[in-house]
Tab-separated table of C-alpha atoms and ligand atoms in Angstrom:
chain	number	residue	atom	x	y	z
F	114	MET	CA	-0.016	-0.001	-0.018
F	115	THR	CA	1.325	3.461	-0.836
F	116	VAL	CA	1.613	6.440	1.471
F	117	ALA	CA	0.007	9.350	-0.386
F	118	ASP	CA	-0.690	12.411	1.675
F	119	ALA	CA	0.807	15.451	3.278
F	120	SER	CA	3.160	13.613	5.656
F	121	GLN	CA	4.416	11.115	3.002
F	122	ARG	CA	5.625	8.892	5.839
F	123	PRO	CA	3.760	5.966	7.412
F	124	GLU	CA	2.607	6.952	10.896
F	125	ARG	CA	0.939	5.268	13.835
F	126	VAL	CA	-2.131	7.378	14.512
F	127	LEU	CA	-4.326	7.230	17.608
F	128	ILE	CA	-7.975	7.926	16.747
F	129	THR	CA	-10.216	8.443	19.752
F	130	GLY	CA	-13.911	7.892	19.095
F	131	ILE	CA	-13.063	5.062	16.635
F	132	LEU	CA	-16.599	3.645	16.782
F	133	GLY	CA	-18.230	6.920	15.696
F	134	GLN	CA	-18.977	8.176	12.227
F	135	ASP	CA	-15.794	10.184	11.737
F	136	GLY	CA	-13.604	7.614	13.518
F	137	ALA	CA	-14.595	4.969	10.976
F	138	TYR	CA	-14.144	7.224	7.950
F	139	LEU	CA	-10.825	8.581	9.166
F	140	ALA	CA	-9.559	5.032	9.854
F	141	ARG	CA	-10.429	4.048	6.254
F	142	HIS	CA	-8.759	7.229	4.959
F	143	LEU	CA	-5.527	6.581	6.864
F	144	LEU	CA	-5.333	2.823	6.177
F	145	ASP	CA	-5.777	3.548	2.480
F	146	ARG	CA	-2.706	5.761	2.661
F	147	GLY	CA	-0.526	3.221	4.377
F	148	HIS	CA	-0.766	4.452	7.951
F	149	GLN	CA	-1.463	2.295	11.014
F	150	VAL	CA	-4.471	3.057	13.175
F	151	VAL	CA	-4.767	2.559	16.922
F	152	GLY	CA	-8.468	3.024	17.686
F	153	LEU	CA	-9.678	4.059	21.124
F	154	GLY	CA	-13.259	3.398	22.166
F	155	ARG	CA	-15.378	1.814	24.857
F	156	ARG	CA	-17.165	-1.543	24.798
F	157	LEU	CA	-15.170	-2.528	21.714
F	158	ASP	CA	-15.880	-6.244	22.326
F	159	ASP	CA	-19.522	-5.670	21.518
F	160	ALA	CA	-19.522	-6.572	17.819
F	161	SER	CA	-22.797	-4.700	17.196
F	162	ARG	CA	-21.025	-1.431	18.141
F	163	ARG	CA	-18.397	-1.962	15.420
F	164	TRP	CA	-20.913	-1.817	12.573
F	165	ARG	CA	-19.403	1.315	11.017
F	166	LEU	CA	-15.892	-0.206	10.956
F	167	ARG	CA	-17.336	-3.357	9.338
F	168	HIS	CA	-19.279	-1.323	6.793
F	169	LEU	CA	-16.068	0.386	5.675
F	170	GLY	CA	-14.076	-2.871	5.773
F	171	VAL	CA	-11.609	-1.783	8.431
F	172	ASP	CA	-12.760	-3.689	11.510
F	173	HIS	CA	-9.812	-6.099	11.540
F	174	ALA	CA	-7.200	-3.567	10.381
F	175	ILE	CA	-7.330	-1.477	13.572
F	176	GLU	CA	-5.395	-1.998	16.771
F	177	PRO	CA	-8.082	-1.562	19.426
F	178	VAL	CA	-7.645	0.196	22.761
F	179	GLU	CA	-10.512	-0.280	25.207
F	180	LEU	CA	-10.856	2.859	27.341
F	181	ASP	CA	-13.607	5.099	28.663
F	182	LEU	CA	-12.018	8.553	28.632
F	183	ASP	CA	-14.580	9.829	31.147
F	184	GLN	CA	-12.918	7.547	33.771
F	185	VAL	CA	-9.371	8.915	33.232
F	186	ARG	CA	-8.223	10.961	36.223
F	187	ASP	CA	-4.487	11.017	35.603
F	188	PRO	CA	-3.258	11.128	31.992
F	189	ALA	CA	0.350	10.572	33.188
F	190	THR	CA	-0.423	7.100	34.444
F	191	GLU	CA	-3.552	6.159	32.511
F	192	LEU	CA	-2.802	7.449	28.973
F	193	VAL	CA	0.892	8.127	28.502
F	194	PRO	CA	2.343	4.621	29.273
F	195	TRP	CA	0.287	2.735	26.733
F	196	CYS	CA	0.529	5.534	24.114
F	197	GLN	CA	4.310	5.303	24.410
F	198	ALA	CA	4.216	1.507	24.319
F	199	ALA	CA	2.028	1.753	21.171
F	200	ARG	CA	4.552	4.198	19.606
F	201	ILE	CA	1.854	6.785	18.781
F	202	ASP	CA	3.144	9.419	16.301
F	203	ARG	CA	0.006	11.537	16.205
F	204	ILE	CA	-3.432	11.842	17.842
F	205	VAL	CA	-6.776	12.778	16.296
F	206	HIS	CA	-9.199	13.358	19.136
F	207	LEU	CA	-12.790	12.736	17.992
F	208	ALA	CA	-14.298	11.074	21.069
F	209	ALA	CA	-17.083	13.121	22.595
F	210	GLN	CA	-20.742	13.165	23.509
F	211	SER	CA	-21.580	14.744	20.169
F	212	SER	CA	-25.301	15.612	20.379
F	213	VAL	CA	-26.436	19.181	21.098
F	214	ALA	CA	-29.912	17.943	22.040
F	215	ARG	CA	-28.538	15.384	24.539
F	216	SER	CA	-26.294	18.077	26.036
F	217	LEU	CA	-29.393	20.044	27.024
F	218	VAL	CA	-30.563	17.178	29.232
F	219	GLU	CA	-27.095	15.898	30.291
F	220	PRO	CA	-24.932	18.991	30.743
F	221	LEU	CA	-22.579	17.464	33.313
F	222	LEU	CA	-21.862	14.347	31.283
F	223	THR	CA	-21.320	16.595	28.232
F	224	ALA	CA	-18.974	18.974	30.046
F	225	ASP	CA	-16.910	16.039	31.200
F	226	SER	CA	-16.872	14.134	27.948
F	227	VAL	CA	-16.387	17.081	25.555
F	228	GLY	CA	-14.450	19.523	27.714
F	229	LEU	CA	-12.373	17.537	30.158
F	230	GLY	CA	-12.037	14.644	27.676
F	231	ALA	CA	-10.105	16.978	25.362
F	232	VAL	CA	-7.877	18.174	28.183
F	233	ARG	CA	-7.010	14.566	29.114
F	234	LEU	CA	-5.690	14.008	25.566
F	235	LEU	CA	-3.997	17.421	25.353
F	236	GLU	CA	-2.179	16.748	28.605
F	237	ALA	CA	-1.088	13.307	27.437
F	238	ALA	CA	0.252	14.833	24.206
F	239	ARG	CA	2.219	17.433	26.204
F	240	LEU	CA	3.610	14.873	28.663
F	241	MET	CA	4.887	12.816	25.743
F	242	GLY	CA	7.024	15.756	24.637
F	243	GLY	CA	4.573	17.298	22.225
F	244	VAL	CA	2.937	14.568	20.179
F	245	PRO	CA	0.939	16.410	17.438
F	246	LEU	CA	-2.818	16.376	18.023
F	247	VAL	CA	-5.850	17.455	15.964
F	248	LEU	CA	-8.974	18.284	17.960
F	249	ALA	CA	-12.495	18.022	16.531
F	250	SER	CA	-13.946	21.395	17.409
F	251	SER	CA	-17.362	22.586	16.280
F	252	ALA	CA	-19.240	25.363	14.525
F	253	GLU	CA	-21.368	25.436	17.732
F	254	ILE	CA	-18.624	27.593	19.300
F	255	LEU	CA	-19.033	30.480	16.816
F	256	ASP	CA	-21.002	33.600	17.621
F	257	VAL	CA	-23.364	34.104	14.673
F	258	THR	CA	-25.055	37.220	16.062
F	259	GLY	CA	-24.274	40.326	14.079
F	260	GLN	CA	-22.124	38.359	11.561
F	261	THR	CA	-22.646	37.993	7.843
F	262	ARG	CA	-19.951	35.356	7.249
F	263	LEU	CA	-18.045	32.955	9.479
F	264	ASP	CA	-14.279	32.517	9.429
F	265	GLU	CA	-11.339	31.815	11.723
F	266	CYS	CA	-11.676	35.247	13.353
F	267	THR	CA	-15.375	34.925	14.286
F	268	PRO	CA	-15.782	35.443	18.049
F	269	LEU	CA	-16.685	32.518	20.258
F	270	ALA	CA	-20.041	32.007	21.980
F	271	ALA	CA	-22.225	29.072	22.942
F	272	ARG	CA	-25.930	28.360	23.116
F	273	SER	CA	-25.830	24.841	24.560
F	274	PRO	CA	-23.771	22.861	27.012
F	275	TYR	CA	-22.261	21.083	23.988
F	276	GLY	CA	-21.203	24.414	22.451
F	277	ALA	CA	-19.829	25.676	25.750
F	278	ALA	CA	-17.836	22.481	26.353
F	279	LYS	CA	-16.441	22.560	22.787
F	280	ALA	CA	-15.493	26.222	23.255
F	281	PHE	CA	-13.607	25.277	26.449
F	282	ALA	CA	-11.817	22.458	24.617
F	283	HIS	CA	-11.029	24.804	21.721
F	284	LEU	CA	-9.584	27.426	24.089
F	285	MET	CA	-7.546	24.786	25.932
F	286	ALA	CA	-6.160	23.667	22.608
F	287	ARG	CA	-5.023	27.263	22.019
F	288	VAL	CA	-3.391	27.340	25.461
F	289	TYR	CA	-1.527	24.132	24.770
F	290	ARG	CA	-0.453	25.406	21.332
F	291	ASN	CA	0.566	28.899	22.388
F	292	SER	CA	1.759	28.479	25.990
F	293	LEU	CA	2.591	24.796	26.514
F	294	ALA	CA	4.658	24.000	23.424
F	295	THR	CA	2.304	21.293	22.164
F	296	PRO	CA	1.451	21.249	18.423
F	297	VAL	CA	-2.310	21.178	18.670
F	298	SER	CA	-4.620	22.091	15.774
F	299	SER	CA	-8.385	22.652	16.045
F	300	ALA	CA	-10.676	21.764	13.154
F	301	ILE	CA	-13.886	23.788	13.463
F	302	LEU	CA	-16.321	21.310	11.930
F	303	PHE	CA	-19.703	22.156	10.487
F	304	ASN	CA	-22.403	19.493	10.168
F	305	HIS	CA	-21.293	16.407	8.268
F	306	GLU	CA	-23.317	13.420	7.482
F	307	SER	CA	-23.123	9.998	5.819
F	308	PRO	CA	-24.921	6.671	5.833
F	309	LEU	CA	-22.999	6.067	9.102
F	310	ARG	CA	-24.498	9.051	10.950
F	311	GLY	CA	-25.855	8.252	14.421
F	312	PRO	CA	-29.633	7.603	14.405
F	313	GLU	CA	-30.281	10.463	16.861
F	314	PHE	CA	-29.293	13.180	14.386
F	315	VAL	CA	-31.936	14.955	12.315
F	316	THR	CA	-30.548	13.981	8.889
F	317	ALA	CA	-30.522	10.272	9.825
F	318	LYS	CA	-34.053	10.640	11.189
F	319	ILE	CA	-35.278	12.260	7.948
F	320	VAL	CA	-33.799	9.522	5.770
F	321	ARG	CA	-35.005	6.700	8.072
F	322	GLU	CA	-38.578	8.067	8.296
F	323	MET	CA	-38.922	8.844	4.599
F	324	VAL	CA	-37.731	5.305	3.813
F	325	ARG	CA	-40.320	4.006	6.310
F	326	ILE	CA	-43.023	5.982	4.470
F	327	ARG	CA	-41.783	4.633	1.121
F	328	ARG	CA	-41.954	1.082	2.453
F	329	GLU	CA	-45.367	1.467	4.062
F	330	LEU	CA	-46.789	2.880	0.789
F	331	SER	CA	-45.267	0.013	-1.135
F	332	ALA	CA	-46.882	-2.406	1.359
F	333	GLY	CA	-50.297	-0.909	0.587
F	334	LEU	CA	-50.758	1.538	3.513
F	335	SER	CA	-52.454	4.639	2.040
F	336	LYS	CA	-51.669	7.110	4.825
F	337	PRO	CA	-48.416	6.261	6.655
F	338	PRO	CA	-47.884	8.398	9.784
F	339	PRO	CA	-45.997	11.580	8.776
F	340	LEU	CA	-42.434	12.499	9.578
F	341	GLN	CA	-42.384	14.962	12.514
F	342	LEU	CA	-39.659	17.632	12.667
F	343	GLY	CA	-38.754	20.973	14.239
F	344	ARG	CA	-38.338	24.274	12.360
F	345	LEU	CA	-38.111	23.418	8.675
F	346	GLY	CA	-36.549	26.692	7.565
F	347	VAL	CA	-33.420	26.470	9.746
F	348	LEU	CA	-30.288	26.711	7.595
F	349	ARG	CA	-27.327	24.349	7.925
F	350	ASP	CA	-24.038	23.715	6.170
F	351	TRP	CA	-23.882	19.981	5.450
F	352	SER	CA	-20.841	18.120	4.130
F	353	HIS	CA	-20.075	14.468	3.608
F	354	ALA	CA	-18.054	12.967	6.484
F	355	ARG	CA	-15.570	11.581	3.908
F	356	ASP	CA	-14.672	15.125	2.861
F	357	ILE	CA	-14.331	16.211	6.472
F	358	VAL	CA	-11.876	13.479	7.446
F	359	ASP	CA	-9.801	14.317	4.379
F	360	GLY	CA	-9.690	17.873	5.713
F	361	LEU	CA	-8.773	16.661	9.203
F	362	TRP	CA	-5.817	14.731	7.823
F	363	ARG	CA	-4.660	17.653	5.725
F	364	ILE	CA	-4.723	19.814	8.889
F	365	ALA	CA	-2.582	17.102	10.593
F	366	GLY	CA	-0.066	17.447	7.747
F	367	GLN	CA	0.379	21.202	8.081
F	368	PRO	CA	3.895	22.354	9.133
F	369	GLU	CA	2.425	24.677	11.793
F	370	ALA	CA	-0.444	23.871	14.170
F	371	GLY	CA	-3.447	26.183	13.835
F	372	GLU	CA	-7.228	26.556	13.501
F	373	TYR	CA	-9.197	25.758	10.345
F	374	LEU	CA	-12.849	25.726	9.385
F	375	LEU	CA	-14.126	22.659	7.517
F	376	ALA	CA	-17.495	23.166	5.823
F	377	SER	CA	-19.143	22.750	2.464
F	378	GLY	CA	-19.623	26.498	2.079
F	379	ARG	CA	-23.267	25.879	1.016
F	380	LEU	CA	-26.376	26.486	3.092
F	381	HIS	CA	-29.567	24.413	2.838
F	382	SER	CA	-32.659	24.364	4.987
F	383	VAL	CA	-34.003	21.264	6.687
F	384	ARG	CA	-36.902	21.601	4.253
F	385	ASP	CA	-34.385	21.316	1.357
F	386	PHE	CA	-32.953	18.180	2.961
F	387	VAL	CA	-36.419	16.629	3.309
F	388	ASP	CA	-37.305	17.583	-0.294
F	389	ALA	CA	-34.139	16.038	-1.724
F	390	THR	CA	-34.740	12.853	0.343
F	391	ALA	CA	-38.351	12.647	-0.800
F	392	ASN	CA	-37.362	13.140	-4.421
F	393	ARG	CA	-34.744	10.425	-4.170
F	394	LEU	CA	-37.453	8.037	-2.900
F	395	ASP	CA	-39.966	9.185	-5.566
F	396	LEU	CA	-42.173	10.826	-2.927
F	397	PRO	CA	-42.347	14.422	-4.288
F	398	LEU	CA	-43.745	16.964	-1.839
F	399	HIS	CA	-45.314	20.403	-1.889
F	400	TRP	CA	-45.189	22.704	1.104
F	401	GLU	CA	-47.997	24.706	2.753
F	402	GLY	CA	-48.235	26.960	5.787
F	403	GLU	CA	-45.584	28.524	8.002
F	404	GLY	CA	-43.807	27.915	11.311
F	405	LEU	CA	-45.551	25.401	13.500
F	406	ASP	CA	-48.364	25.049	10.867
F	407	GLU	CA	-46.113	24.129	7.965
F	408	VAL	CA	-46.803	20.733	6.332
F	409	GLY	CA	-45.286	18.836	3.412
F	410	ARG	CA	-47.946	17.095	1.343
F	411	CYS	CA	-47.609	14.389	-1.246
F	412	ALA	CA	-47.540	16.321	-4.523
F	413	ARG	CA	-49.736	13.632	-6.119
F	414	THR	CA	-52.378	12.870	-3.478
F	415	GLY	CA	-52.220	15.775	-0.995
F	416	VAL	CA	-51.699	13.381	1.959
F	417	VAL	CA	-49.564	14.957	4.688
F	418	ARG	CA	-46.105	13.352	4.750
F	419	VAL	CA	-44.249	15.882	6.960
F	420	ARG	CA	-45.484	17.822	9.989
F	421	VAL	CA	-43.881	20.261	12.421
F	422	ASP	CA	-44.010	19.053	16.015
F	423	ALA	CA	-43.779	21.692	18.768
F	424	ARG	CA	-41.603	19.313	20.843
F	425	PHE	CA	-38.755	19.653	18.282
F	426	TYR	CA	-39.393	23.309	17.381
F	427	ARG	CA	-36.648	25.635	18.581
F	428	PRO	CA	-37.470	29.134	17.358
F	429	ASP	CA	-34.240	30.525	18.889
F	430	ASP	CA	-31.993	27.992	17.087
F	431	PRO	CA	-30.041	30.369	14.793
F	432	ASP	CA	-29.340	29.681	11.190
F	433	GLN	CA	-25.786	28.928	10.215
F	434	LEU	CA	-24.172	31.607	8.060
F	435	PRO	CA	-22.082	31.430	4.881
F	436	VAL	CA	-18.579	30.164	5.672
F	437	ASP	CA	-15.510	31.866	4.245
F	438	LEU	CA	-13.307	28.938	3.222
F	439	ARG	CA	-10.581	30.923	1.474
F	440	ARG	CA	-7.929	30.296	4.146
F	441	THR	CA	-8.805	26.606	4.449
F	442	ILE	CA	-8.716	26.055	0.717
F	443	GLY	CA	-5.528	28.110	0.295
F	444	ALA	CA	-3.607	26.439	3.144
F	445	LEU	CA	-4.883	22.869	2.849
F	446	GLY	CA	-5.628	22.599	-0.886
F	447	TRP	CA	-8.857	21.041	0.350
F	448	GLN	CA	-12.231	21.264	-1.408
F	449	PRO	CA	-15.494	19.617	-0.457
F	450	THR	CA	-16.336	17.123	-3.226
F	451	VAL	CA	-19.817	15.792	-2.350
F	452	SER	CA	-22.910	17.983	-2.741
F	453	LEU	CA	-26.168	17.502	-0.912
F	454	GLU	CA	-28.038	15.304	-3.434
F	455	PRO	CA	-25.336	12.587	-3.791
F	456	LEU	CA	-24.884	12.599	-0.003
F	457	ILE	CA	-28.597	12.015	0.480
F	458	ALA	CA	-28.644	9.373	-2.253
F	459	GLU	CA	-25.933	7.458	-0.410
F	460	MET	CA	-27.823	7.724	2.869
F	461	CYS	CA	-31.113	6.567	1.268
F	462	ASP	CA	-29.430	3.662	-0.548
F	463	LEU	CA	-27.997	2.200	2.664
F	464	GLU	CA	-31.228	2.791	4.630
F	465	LEU	CA	-33.192	0.919	1.945
F	466	LEU	CA	-30.881	-2.068	2.453
F	467	ARG	CA	-31.389	-2.126	6.232
F	468	PRO	CA	-33.719	-4.899	7.422
F	469	LEU	CA	-37.019	-3.848	9.015
F	470	ASN	CA	-37.009	-3.956	12.857
R	594	LIG	P1	-20.124	10.294	16.952
R	594	LIG	O1	-21.076	10.584	18.036
R	594	LIG	O2	-20.553	9.444	15.798
R	594	LIG	O3	-18.811	9.597	17.576
R	594	LIG	C1	-18.270	10.006	18.809
R	594	LIG	C2	-17.612	8.790	19.437
R	594	LIG	O4	-17.002	9.208	20.651
R	594	LIG	C3	-18.619	7.693	19.747
R	594	LIG	O5	-18.155	6.487	19.179
R	594	LIG	C4	-18.525	7.628	21.281
R	594	LIG	O6	-18.664	6.329	21.763
R	594	LIG	C5	-17.162	8.142	21.573
R	594	LIG	N1	-17.034	8.562	22.953
R	594	LIG	C6	-17.802	9.461	23.586
R	594	LIG	N2	-17.428	9.567	24.859
R	594	LIG	C7	-16.371	8.723	25.032
R	594	LIG	C8	-15.544	8.386	26.127
R	594	LIG	N3	-15.740	8.932	27.336
R	594	LIG	N4	-14.559	7.487	25.963
R	594	LIG	C9	-14.362	6.921	24.774
R	594	LIG	N5	-15.101	7.193	23.669
R	594	LIG	C10	-16.114	8.078	23.798
R	594	LIG	O7	-19.573	11.709	16.430
R	594	LIG	P2	-18.918	12.068	15.013
R	594	LIG	O8	-18.007	10.983	14.575
R	594	LIG	O9	-20.003	12.562	14.112
R	594	LIG	O10	-18.078	13.349	15.408
R	594	LIG	C11	-16.690	13.253	15.764
R	594	LIG	C12	-16.310	14.505	16.498
R	594	LIG	O11	-16.561	15.646	15.658
R	594	LIG	C13	-16.995	14.724	17.818
R	594	LIG	O12	-16.105	15.272	18.731
R	594	LIG	C14	-18.070	15.727	17.448
R	594	LIG	O13	-18.525	16.469	18.578
R	594	LIG	C15	-17.359	16.554	16.422
R	594	LIG	N6	-18.277	17.242	15.494
R	594	LIG	C16	-19.074	16.506	14.693
R	594	LIG	C17	-19.945	17.124	13.790
R	594	LIG	C18	-20.823	16.343	12.886
R	594	LIG	O14	-21.642	16.953	12.203
R	594	LIG	N7	-20.720	15.034	12.813
R	594	LIG	C19	-20.003	18.597	13.694
R	594	LIG	C20	-19.075	19.281	14.595
R	594	LIG	C21	-18.255	18.594	15.430
R	594	LIG	P3	-19.893	5.819	22.643
R	594	LIG	O15	-20.827	5.163	21.640
R	594	LIG	O16	-19.299	4.854	23.595
R	594	LIG	O17	-20.533	6.995	23.338
């Protein structure tokens, strides 16, 4: 296998959060380029939890490390010895409680997992003499109020425990980079999706529910229960996770550690996402009403397929803004390659193959 990327040298890379969406895609990306992957996760012996690694054909190519980062109290004795024994050249820290919605009901767990979890890895990297580390930061740390575009200079703010914990991790990464001689980069990630997205996220829910409706119609049910969502007009910047892990690895290959935004640079509403999913499944919709009263009806029969549910409606959830990717593209030579329709097609195609529960 050839080594074809920025570093041009085979490395042993520790990926935390190996069982998650990005962990699996990054592992595939690195193994394809001749690197070796040490994958950290919890309950790794449960085969059902390794479904993403199996889907990408990398389950047996990873050196597993079983560890719950929330339990680590002393990186010097609990992380450094085995990292050194495993000859880790580089760390990509992805492990985190990654749901904004869950953070609203479990703020303590989120603060520990997202905030202190990052510091545990940063401290281990420092204690090992400055092992390079890339941190998965988030667009949820950016203050969108009063802005027209987002870039590396956008001020920080948070609207959820998840955003606040990511902002803390992001600032700690700056401290380690600027004051503690540790080469730490932060990747400010906007939403990214794939067929391997966790079922709790809205894009996975849209695809799953529209496929259910498709199946129920095919089975002869004339009025399947509609898909229920929050505010349909909210704007998001969605990429494919494959593009994002490519960006992460290019950040790792930069000569100087720093901060980079990774986004598609395109905004779409949740309504656009539903429409594209419905079209892919030959369920064309037309939209009526506004706000809580908006519905998506079957364009052929008028039957309601999509409804707004007050339980999911967050009127104060701000739209994302256009992202200025000039610095990212210039420095990394990175470009997003997958637009929304092919991303949704890939998500629908895998969902259609999933057996019914
Ligand atoms: P996932 O939720 O799919 O994966 C996160 C992984 O972290 C899970 O496998 C989870 O395992 C693991 N994890 C959580 N807590 C711990 C812990 N204490 N010890 C060990 N492992 C743990 O997220 P993504 O792959 O989508 O995201 C990767 C990173 O990028 C995350 O940090 C996320 O916050 C960030 N990000 C993602 C965005 C996106 O749109 N996907 C956008 C912006 C940022 P378990 O199942 O055991 O909980």
